[in-house]
PDB file of C-alpha atoms in Angstrom:
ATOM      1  CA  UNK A   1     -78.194  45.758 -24.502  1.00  0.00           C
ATOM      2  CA  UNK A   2     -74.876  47.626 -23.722  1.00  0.00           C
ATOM      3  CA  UNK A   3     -71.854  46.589 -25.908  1.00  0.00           C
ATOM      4  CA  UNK A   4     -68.599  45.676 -24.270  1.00  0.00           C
ATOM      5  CA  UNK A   5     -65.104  44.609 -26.332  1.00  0.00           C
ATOM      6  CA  UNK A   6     -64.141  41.072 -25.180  1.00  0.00           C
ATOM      7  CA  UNK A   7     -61.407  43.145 -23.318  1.00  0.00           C
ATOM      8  CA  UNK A   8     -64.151  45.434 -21.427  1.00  0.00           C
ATOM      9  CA  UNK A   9     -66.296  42.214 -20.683  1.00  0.00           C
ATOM     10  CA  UNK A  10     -66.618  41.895 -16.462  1.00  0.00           C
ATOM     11  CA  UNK A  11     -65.725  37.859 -17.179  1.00  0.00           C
ATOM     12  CA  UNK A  12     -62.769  38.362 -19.228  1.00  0.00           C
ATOM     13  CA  UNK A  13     -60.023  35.583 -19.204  1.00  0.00           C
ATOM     14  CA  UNK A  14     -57.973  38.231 -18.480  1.00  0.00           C
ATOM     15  CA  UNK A  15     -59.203  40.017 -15.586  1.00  0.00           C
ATOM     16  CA  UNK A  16     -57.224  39.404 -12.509  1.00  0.00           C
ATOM     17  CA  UNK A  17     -59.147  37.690  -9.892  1.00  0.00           C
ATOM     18  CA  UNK A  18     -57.653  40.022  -7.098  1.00  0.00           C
ATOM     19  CA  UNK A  19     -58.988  42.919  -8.888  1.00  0.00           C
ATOM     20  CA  UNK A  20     -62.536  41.593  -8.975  1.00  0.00           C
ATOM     21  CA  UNK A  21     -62.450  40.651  -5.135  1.00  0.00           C
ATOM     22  CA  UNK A  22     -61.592  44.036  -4.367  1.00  0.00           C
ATOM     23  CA  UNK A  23     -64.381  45.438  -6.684  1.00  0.00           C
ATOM     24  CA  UNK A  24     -66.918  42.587  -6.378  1.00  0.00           C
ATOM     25  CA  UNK A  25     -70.052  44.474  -6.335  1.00  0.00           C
ATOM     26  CA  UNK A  26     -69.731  46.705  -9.029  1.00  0.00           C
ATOM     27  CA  UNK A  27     -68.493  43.496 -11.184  1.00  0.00           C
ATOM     28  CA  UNK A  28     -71.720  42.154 -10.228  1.00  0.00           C
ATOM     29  CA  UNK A  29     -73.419  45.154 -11.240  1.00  0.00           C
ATOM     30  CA  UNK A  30     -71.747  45.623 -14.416  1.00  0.00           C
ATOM     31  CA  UNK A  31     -72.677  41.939 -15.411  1.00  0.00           C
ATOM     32  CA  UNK A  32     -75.726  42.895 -15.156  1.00  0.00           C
ATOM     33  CA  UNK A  33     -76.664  46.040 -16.698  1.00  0.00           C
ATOM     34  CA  UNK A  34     -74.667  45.085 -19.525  1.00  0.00           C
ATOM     35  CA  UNK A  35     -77.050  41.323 -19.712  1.00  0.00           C
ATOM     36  CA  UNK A  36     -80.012  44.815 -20.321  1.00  0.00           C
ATOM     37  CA  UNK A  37     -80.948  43.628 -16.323  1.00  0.00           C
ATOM     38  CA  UNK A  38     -80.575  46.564 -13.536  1.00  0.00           C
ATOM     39  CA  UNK A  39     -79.767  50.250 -13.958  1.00  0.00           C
ATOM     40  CA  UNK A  40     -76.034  50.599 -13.190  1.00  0.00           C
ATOM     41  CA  UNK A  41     -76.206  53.679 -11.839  1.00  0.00           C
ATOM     42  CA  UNK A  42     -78.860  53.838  -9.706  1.00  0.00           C
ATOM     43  CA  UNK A  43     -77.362  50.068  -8.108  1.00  0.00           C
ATOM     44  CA  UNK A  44     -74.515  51.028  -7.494  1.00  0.00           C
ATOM     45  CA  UNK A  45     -75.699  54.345  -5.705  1.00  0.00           C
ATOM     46  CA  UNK A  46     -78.289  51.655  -3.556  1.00  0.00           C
ATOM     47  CA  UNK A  47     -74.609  49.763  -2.695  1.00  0.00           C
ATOM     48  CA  UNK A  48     -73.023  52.809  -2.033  1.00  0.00           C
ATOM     49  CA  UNK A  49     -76.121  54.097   0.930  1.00  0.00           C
ATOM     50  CA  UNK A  50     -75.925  50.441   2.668  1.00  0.00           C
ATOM     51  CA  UNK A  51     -72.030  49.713   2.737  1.00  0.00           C
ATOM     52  CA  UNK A  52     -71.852  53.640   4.695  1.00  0.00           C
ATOM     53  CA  UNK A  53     -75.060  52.807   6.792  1.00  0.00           C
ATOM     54  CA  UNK A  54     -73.835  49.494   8.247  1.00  0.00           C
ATOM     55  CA  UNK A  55     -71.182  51.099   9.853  1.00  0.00           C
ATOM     56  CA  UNK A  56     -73.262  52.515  12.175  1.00  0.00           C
ATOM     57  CA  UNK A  57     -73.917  48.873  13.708  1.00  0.00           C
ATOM     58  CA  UNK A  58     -70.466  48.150  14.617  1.00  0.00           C
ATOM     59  CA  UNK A  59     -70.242  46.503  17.963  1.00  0.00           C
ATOM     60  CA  UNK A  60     -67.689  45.716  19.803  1.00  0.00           C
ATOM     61  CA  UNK A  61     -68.607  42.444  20.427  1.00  0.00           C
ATOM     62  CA  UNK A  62     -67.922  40.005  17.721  1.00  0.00           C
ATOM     63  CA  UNK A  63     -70.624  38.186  18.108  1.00  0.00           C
ATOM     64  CA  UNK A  64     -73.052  40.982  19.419  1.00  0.00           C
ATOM     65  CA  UNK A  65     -72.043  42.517  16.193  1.00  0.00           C
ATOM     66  CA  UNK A  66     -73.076  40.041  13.840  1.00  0.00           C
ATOM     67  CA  UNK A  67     -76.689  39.366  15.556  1.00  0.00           C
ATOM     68  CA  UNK A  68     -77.303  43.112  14.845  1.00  0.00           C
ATOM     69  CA  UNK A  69     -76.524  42.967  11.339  1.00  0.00           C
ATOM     70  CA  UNK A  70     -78.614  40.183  10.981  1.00  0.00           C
ATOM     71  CA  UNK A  71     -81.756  41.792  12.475  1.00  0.00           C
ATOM     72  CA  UNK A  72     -80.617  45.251  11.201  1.00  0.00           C
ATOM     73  CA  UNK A  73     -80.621  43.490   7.307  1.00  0.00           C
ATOM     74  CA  UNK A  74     -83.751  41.390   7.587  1.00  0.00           C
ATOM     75  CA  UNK A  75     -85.836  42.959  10.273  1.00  0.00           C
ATOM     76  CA  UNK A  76     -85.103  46.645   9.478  1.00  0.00           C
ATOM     77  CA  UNK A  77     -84.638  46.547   6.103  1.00  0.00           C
ATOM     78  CA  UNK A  78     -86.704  43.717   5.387  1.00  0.00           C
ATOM     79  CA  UNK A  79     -84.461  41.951   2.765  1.00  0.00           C
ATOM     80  CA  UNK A  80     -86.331  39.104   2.056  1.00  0.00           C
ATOM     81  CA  UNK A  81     -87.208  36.030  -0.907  1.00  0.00           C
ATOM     82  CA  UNK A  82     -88.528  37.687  -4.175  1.00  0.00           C
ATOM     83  CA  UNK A  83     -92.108  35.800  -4.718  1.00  0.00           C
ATOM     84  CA  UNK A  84     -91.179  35.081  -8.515  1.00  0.00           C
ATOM     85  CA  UNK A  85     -87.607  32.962  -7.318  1.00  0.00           C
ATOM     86  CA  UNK A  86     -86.714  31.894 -10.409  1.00  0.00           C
ATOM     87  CA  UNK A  87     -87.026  34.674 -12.323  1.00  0.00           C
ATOM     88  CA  UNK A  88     -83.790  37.025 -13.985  1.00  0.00           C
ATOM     89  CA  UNK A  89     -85.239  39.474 -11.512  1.00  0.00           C
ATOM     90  CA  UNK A  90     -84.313  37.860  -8.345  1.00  0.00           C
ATOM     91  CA  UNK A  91     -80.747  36.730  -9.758  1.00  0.00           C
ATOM     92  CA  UNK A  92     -79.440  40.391 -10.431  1.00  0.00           C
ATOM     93  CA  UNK A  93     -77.259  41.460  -7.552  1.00  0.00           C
ATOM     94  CA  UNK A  94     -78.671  44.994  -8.985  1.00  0.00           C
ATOM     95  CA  UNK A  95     -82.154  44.216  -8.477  1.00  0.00           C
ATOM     96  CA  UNK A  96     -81.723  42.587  -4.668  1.00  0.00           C
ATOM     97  CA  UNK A  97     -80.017  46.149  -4.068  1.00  0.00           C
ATOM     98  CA  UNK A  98     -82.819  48.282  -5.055  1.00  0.00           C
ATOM     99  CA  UNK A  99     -85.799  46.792  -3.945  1.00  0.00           C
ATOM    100  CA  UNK A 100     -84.460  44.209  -1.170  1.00  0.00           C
ATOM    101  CA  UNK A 101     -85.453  41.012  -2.874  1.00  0.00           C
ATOM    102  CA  UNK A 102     -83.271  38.197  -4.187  1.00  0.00           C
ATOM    103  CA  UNK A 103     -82.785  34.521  -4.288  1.00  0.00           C
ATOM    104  CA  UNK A 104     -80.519  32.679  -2.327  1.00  0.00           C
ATOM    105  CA  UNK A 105     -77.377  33.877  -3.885  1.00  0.00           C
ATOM    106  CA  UNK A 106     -77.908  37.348  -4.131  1.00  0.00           C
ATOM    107  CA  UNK A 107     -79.324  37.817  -0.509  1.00  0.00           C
ATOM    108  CA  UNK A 108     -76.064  35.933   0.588  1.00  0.00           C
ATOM    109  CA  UNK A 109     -73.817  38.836  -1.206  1.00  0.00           C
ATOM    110  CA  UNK A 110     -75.422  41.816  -0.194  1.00  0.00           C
ATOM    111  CA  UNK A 111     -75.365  40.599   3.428  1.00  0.00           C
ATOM    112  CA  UNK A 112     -71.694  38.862   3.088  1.00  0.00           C
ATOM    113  CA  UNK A 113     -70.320  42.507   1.357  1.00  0.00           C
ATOM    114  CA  UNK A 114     -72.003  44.607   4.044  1.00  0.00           C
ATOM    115  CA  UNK A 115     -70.380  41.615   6.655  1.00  0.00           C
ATOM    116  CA  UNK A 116     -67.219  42.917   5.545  1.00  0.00           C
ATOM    117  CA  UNK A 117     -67.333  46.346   5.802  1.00  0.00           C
ATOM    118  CA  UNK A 118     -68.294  45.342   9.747  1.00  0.00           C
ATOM    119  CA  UNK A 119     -64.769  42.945   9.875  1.00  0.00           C
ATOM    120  CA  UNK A 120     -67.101  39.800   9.611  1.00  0.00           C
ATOM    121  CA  UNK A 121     -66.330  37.200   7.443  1.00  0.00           C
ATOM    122  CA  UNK A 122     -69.134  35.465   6.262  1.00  0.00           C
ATOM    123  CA  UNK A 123     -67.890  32.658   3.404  1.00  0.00           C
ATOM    124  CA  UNK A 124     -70.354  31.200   0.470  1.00  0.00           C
ATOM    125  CA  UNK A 125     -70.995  28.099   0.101  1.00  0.00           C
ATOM    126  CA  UNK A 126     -72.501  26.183  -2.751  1.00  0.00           C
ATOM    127  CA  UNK A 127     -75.177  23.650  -1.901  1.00  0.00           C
ATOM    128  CA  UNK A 128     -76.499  21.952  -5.300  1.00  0.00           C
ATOM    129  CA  UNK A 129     -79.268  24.874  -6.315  1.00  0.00           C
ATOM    130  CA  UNK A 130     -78.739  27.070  -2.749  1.00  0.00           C
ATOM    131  CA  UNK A 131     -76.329  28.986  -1.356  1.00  0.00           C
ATOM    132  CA  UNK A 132     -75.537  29.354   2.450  1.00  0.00           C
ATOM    133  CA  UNK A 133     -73.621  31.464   4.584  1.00  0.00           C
ATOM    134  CA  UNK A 134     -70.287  30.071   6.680  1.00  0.00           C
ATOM    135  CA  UNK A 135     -69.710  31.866  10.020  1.00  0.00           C
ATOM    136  CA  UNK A 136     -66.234  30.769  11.401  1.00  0.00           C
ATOM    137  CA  UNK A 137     -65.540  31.990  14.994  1.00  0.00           C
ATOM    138  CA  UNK A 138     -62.031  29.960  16.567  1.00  0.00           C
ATOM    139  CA  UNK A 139     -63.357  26.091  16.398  1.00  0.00           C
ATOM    140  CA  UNK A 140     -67.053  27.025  15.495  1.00  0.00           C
ATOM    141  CA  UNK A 141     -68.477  26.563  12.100  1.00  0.00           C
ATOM    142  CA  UNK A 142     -72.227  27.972  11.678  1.00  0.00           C
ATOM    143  CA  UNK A 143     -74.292  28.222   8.536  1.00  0.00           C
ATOM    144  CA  UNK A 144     -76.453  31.002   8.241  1.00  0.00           C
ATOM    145  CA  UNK A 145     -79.565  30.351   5.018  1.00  0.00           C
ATOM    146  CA  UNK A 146     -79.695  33.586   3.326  1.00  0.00           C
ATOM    147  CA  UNK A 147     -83.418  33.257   3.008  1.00  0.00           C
ATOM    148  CA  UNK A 148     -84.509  33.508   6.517  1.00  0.00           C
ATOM    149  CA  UNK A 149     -81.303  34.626   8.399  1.00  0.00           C
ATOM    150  CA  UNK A 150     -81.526  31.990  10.305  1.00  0.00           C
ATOM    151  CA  UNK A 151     -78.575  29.805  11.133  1.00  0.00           C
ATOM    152  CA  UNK A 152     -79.321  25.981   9.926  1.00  0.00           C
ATOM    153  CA  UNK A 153     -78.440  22.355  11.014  1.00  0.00           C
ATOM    154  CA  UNK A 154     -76.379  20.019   9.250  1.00  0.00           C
ATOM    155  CA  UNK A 155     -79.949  17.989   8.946  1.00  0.00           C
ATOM    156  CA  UNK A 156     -81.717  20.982   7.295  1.00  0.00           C
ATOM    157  CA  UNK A 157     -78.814  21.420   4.845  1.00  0.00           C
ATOM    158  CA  UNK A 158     -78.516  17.654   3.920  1.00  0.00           C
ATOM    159  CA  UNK A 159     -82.106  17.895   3.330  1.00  0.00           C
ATOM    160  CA  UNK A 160     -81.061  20.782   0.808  1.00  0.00           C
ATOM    161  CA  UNK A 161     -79.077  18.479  -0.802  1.00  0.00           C
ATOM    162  CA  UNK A 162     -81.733  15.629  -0.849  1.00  0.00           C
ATOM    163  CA  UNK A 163     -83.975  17.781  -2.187  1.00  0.00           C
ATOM    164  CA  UNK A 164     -81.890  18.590  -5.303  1.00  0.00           C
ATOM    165  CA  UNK A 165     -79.818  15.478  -5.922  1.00  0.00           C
ATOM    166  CA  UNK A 166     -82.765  13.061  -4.567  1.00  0.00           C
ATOM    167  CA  UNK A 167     -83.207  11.251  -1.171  1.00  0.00           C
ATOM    168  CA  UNK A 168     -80.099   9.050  -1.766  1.00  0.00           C
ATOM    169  CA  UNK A 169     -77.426  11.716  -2.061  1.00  0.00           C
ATOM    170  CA  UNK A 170     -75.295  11.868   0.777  1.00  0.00           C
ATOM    171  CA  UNK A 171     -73.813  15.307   2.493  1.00  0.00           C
ATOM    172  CA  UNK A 172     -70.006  15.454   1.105  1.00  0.00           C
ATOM    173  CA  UNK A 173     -67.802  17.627   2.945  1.00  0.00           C
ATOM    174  CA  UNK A 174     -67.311  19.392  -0.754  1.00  0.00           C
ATOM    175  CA  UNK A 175     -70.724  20.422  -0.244  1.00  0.00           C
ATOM    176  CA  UNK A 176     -70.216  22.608   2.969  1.00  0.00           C
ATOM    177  CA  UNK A 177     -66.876  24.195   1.824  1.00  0.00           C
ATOM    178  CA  UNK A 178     -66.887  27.739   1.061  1.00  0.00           C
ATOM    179  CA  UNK A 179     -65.754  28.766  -2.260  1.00  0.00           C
ATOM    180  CA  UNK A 180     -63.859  31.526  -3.877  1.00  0.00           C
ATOM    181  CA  UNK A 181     -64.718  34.628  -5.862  1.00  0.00           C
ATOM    182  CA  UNK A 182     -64.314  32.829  -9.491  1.00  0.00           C
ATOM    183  CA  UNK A 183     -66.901  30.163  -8.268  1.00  0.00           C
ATOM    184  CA  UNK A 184     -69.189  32.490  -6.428  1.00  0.00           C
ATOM    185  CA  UNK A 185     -69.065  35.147  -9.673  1.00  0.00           C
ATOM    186  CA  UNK A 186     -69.764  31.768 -12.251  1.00  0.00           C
ATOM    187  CA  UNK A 187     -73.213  30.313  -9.756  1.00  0.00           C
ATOM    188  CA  UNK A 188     -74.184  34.084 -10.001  1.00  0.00           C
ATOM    189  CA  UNK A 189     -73.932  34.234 -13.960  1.00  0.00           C
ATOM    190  CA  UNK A 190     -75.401  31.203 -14.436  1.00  0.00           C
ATOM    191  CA  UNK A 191     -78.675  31.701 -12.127  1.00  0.00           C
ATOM    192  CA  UNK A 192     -78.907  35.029 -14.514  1.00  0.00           C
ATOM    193  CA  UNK A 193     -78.544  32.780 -17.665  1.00  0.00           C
ATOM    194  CA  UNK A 194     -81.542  30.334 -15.810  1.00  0.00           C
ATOM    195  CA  UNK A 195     -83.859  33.507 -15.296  1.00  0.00           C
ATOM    196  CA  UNK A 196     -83.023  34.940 -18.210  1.00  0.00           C
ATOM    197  CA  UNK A 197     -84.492  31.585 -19.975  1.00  0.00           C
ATOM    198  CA  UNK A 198     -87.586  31.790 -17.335  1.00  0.00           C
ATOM    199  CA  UNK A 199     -88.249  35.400 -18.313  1.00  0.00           C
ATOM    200  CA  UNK A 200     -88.203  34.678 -22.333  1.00  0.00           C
ATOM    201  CA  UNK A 201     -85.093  36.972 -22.239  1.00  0.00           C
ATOM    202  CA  UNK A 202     -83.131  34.810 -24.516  1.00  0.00           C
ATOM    203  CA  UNK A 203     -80.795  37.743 -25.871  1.00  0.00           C
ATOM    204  CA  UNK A 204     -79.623  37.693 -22.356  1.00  0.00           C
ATOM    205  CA  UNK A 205     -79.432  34.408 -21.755  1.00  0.00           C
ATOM    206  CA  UNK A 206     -77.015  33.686 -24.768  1.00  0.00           C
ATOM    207  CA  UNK A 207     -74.765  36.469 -23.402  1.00  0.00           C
ATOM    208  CA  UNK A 208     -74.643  34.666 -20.341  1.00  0.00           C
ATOM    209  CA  UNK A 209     -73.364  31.384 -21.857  1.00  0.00           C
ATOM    210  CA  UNK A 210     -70.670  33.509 -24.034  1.00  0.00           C
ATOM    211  CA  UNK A 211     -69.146  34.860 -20.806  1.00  0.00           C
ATOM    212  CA  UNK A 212     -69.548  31.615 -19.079  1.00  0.00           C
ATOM    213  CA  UNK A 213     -67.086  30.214 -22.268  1.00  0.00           C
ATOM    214  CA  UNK A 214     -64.648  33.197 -21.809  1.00  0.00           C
ATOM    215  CA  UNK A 215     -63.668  31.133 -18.246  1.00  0.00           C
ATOM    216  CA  UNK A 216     -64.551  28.048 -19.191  1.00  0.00           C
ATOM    217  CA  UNK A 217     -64.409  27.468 -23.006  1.00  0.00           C
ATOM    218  CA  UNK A 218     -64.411  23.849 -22.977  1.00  0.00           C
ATOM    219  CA  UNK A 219     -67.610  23.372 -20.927  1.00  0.00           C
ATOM    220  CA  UNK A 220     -69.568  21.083 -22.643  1.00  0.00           C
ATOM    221  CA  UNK A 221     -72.331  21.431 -20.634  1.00  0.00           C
ATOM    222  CA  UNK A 222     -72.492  25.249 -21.479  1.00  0.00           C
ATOM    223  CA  UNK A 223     -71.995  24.348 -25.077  1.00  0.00           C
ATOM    224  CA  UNK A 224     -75.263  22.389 -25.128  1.00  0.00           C
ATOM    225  CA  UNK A 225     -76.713  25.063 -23.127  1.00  0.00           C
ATOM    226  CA  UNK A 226     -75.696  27.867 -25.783  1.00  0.00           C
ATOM    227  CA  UNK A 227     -77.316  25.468 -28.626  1.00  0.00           C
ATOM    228  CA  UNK A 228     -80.672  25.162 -27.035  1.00  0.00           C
ATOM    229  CA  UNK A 229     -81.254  29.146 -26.428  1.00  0.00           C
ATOM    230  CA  UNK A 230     -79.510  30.090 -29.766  1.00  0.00           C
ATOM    231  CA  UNK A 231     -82.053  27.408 -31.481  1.00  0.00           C
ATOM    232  CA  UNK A 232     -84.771  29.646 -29.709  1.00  0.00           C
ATOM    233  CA  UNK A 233     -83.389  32.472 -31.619  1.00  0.00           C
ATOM    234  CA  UNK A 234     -83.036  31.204 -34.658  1.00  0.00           C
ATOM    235  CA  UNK A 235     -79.281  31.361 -34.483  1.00  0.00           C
ATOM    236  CA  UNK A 236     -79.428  27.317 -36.660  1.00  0.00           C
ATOM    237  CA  UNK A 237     -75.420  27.352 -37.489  1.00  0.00           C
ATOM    238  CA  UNK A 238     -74.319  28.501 -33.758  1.00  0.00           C
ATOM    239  CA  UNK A 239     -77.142  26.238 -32.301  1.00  0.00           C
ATOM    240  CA  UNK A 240     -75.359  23.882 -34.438  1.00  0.00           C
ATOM    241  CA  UNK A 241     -71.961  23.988 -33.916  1.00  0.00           C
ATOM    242  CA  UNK A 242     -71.872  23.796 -30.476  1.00  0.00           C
ATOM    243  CA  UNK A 243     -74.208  20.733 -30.701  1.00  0.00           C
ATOM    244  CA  UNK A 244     -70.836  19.366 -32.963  1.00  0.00           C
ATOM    245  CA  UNK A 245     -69.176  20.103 -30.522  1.00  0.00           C
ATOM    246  CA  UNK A 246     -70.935  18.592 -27.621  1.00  0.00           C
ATOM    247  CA  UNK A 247     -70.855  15.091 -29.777  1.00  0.00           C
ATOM    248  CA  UNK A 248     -67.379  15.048 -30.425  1.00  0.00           C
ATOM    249  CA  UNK A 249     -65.957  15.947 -27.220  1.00  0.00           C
ATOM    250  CA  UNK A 250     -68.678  13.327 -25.785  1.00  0.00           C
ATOM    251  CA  UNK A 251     -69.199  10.798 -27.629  1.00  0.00           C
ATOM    252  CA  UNK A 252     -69.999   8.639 -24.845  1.00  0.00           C
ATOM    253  CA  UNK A 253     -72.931  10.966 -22.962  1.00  0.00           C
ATOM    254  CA  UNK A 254     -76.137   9.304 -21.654  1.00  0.00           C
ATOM    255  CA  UNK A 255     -77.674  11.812 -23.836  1.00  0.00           C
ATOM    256  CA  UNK A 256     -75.581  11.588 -27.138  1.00  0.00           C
ATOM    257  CA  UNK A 257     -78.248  10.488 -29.022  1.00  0.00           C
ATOM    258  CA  UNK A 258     -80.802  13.065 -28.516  1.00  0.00           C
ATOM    259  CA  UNK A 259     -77.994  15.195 -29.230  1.00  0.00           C
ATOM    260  CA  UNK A 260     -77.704  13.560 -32.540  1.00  0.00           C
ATOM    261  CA  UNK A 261     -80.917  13.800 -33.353  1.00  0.00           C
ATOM    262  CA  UNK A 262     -81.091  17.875 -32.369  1.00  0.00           C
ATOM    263  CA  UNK A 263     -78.018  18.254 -34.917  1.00  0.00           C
ATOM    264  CA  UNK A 264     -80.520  16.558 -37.705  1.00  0.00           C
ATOM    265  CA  UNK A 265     -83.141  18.530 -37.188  1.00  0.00           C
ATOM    266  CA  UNK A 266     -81.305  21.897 -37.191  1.00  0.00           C
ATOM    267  CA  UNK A 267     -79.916  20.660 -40.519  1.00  0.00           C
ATOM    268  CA  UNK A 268     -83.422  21.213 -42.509  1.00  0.00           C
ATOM    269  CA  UNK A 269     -84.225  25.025 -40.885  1.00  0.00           C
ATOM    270  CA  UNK A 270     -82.931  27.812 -42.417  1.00  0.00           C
ATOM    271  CA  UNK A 271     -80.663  30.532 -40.066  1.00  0.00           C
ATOM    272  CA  UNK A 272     -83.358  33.488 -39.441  1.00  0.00           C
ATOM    273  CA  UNK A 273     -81.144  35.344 -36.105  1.00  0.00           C
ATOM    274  CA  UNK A 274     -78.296  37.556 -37.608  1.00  0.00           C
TER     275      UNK A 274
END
């Protein structure tokens, strides 16, 4: 894995947000070659072909416009689900780039950069474990599913939302409002910390949760997070000190006990990850 200074890290606290709109791809990329994901290089050369091949699609017509980069980025160039979903693989903006296979998220970006270099504006939003498309068009709001380029019903995307929170969760307008770049940039990191845990790349995956803390250090939920693949590692006294943490800044969580008993056991192994 590549080392970066906190300063150099693509999440730093510092980094300016308008910086890493402007540059949003190669952020992504970055991210990920230095997680030891994609080749940098060779991504950001796969960027560079598509962004000055859309441009050949622009149409006039707004709408005429957009229907042809739809079929042009599904039906031409056959962007499409990767088979193992859950996988670090199919969360690397890198890997979609190069071989045209993604997850939700990452089939979303590609098509909502190359969107933009057509003057389309195609907004994320962040369904509980998907990610849609917004097209906005005067009055009109349409939402486009990554997955099949096909644009969706409010049905089909409370069903989304069924499906992930359980048949009684309701469809809240927060749930069909497109987000900015922070929010997009933090769903992306942490489907690469979930893949990276599928794939048994825990190195990774701890990496993940430390530049998930450099926005949002007092995350408890990424604190527990941290403890569990750090135990994995051996890493006892990190593993254990964010569990500490976890306890005292909720004392009151459904799970506080299990917690508990995680910080006992960590107490009688010895620290083996240096």
């Amino acid at each position: 894995m590549s080392e970066l200074s906190p300063s150099e890290h693509p999440f730093s606290v510092d980094s300016s947000l308008e910086t890493l709109a402007i540059s949003l791809p190669e952020t992504a990329l970055e991210i990920a070659a230095h997680l030891g994901l994609s080749d940098l290089k060779r991504a950001t050369w796969a960027w560079y072909e598509l962004s000055g091949a859309v441009l050949s699609h622009y149409l006039v017509d707004q709408e005429a416009r957009l229907q042809r980069l739809i079929h042009w980025y599904y039906r031409e160039l056959g962007f499409k689900p990767k088979e193992d979903y859950f996988g670090a693989d199919a969360a690397d903006l890198g890997y979609c780039l190069l071989h045209k296979e993604g997850n939700s998220t990452t089939l979303a970006v590609v098509l909502m950069l190359l969107a933009r270099q057509l003057d389309l504006v195609l907004e994320p939003v962040l369904l509980p474990g998907h990610t849609l498309l917004l097209y906005k068009r005067g009055k009109e709001r349409r939402y486009l599913d990554p997955l099949s380029g096909e644009f969706v019903t409010r049905h089909y995307i409370h069903a989304l939302v069924r499906g992930e929170l359980g048949n009684g969760a309701r469809l809240k307008p927060q749930h069909i409002k497109p987000v900015k770049l922070k929010r997009l940039l933090t769903r992306m990191l942490h489907e690469l910390k979930a893949g990276c845990i599928v794939s048994n790349r825990f190195e990774s995956a701890l990496e993940c949760c430390n530049l998930l803390l450099q926005w949002h250090p007092d995350d408890i939920h990424i604190h527990r997070e941290r403890a569990f693949i750090a135990q994995q590692l051996g890493c006892i006294t990190l593993a254990a000190s964010d569990l500490q943490y976890f306890v005292e800044q909720s004392p009151h969580d459904p799970m506080i006990e299990l917690v508990k008993m995680q910080l006992r056991d960590l107490s009688e192994h010895a620290e083996t990850y240096h």
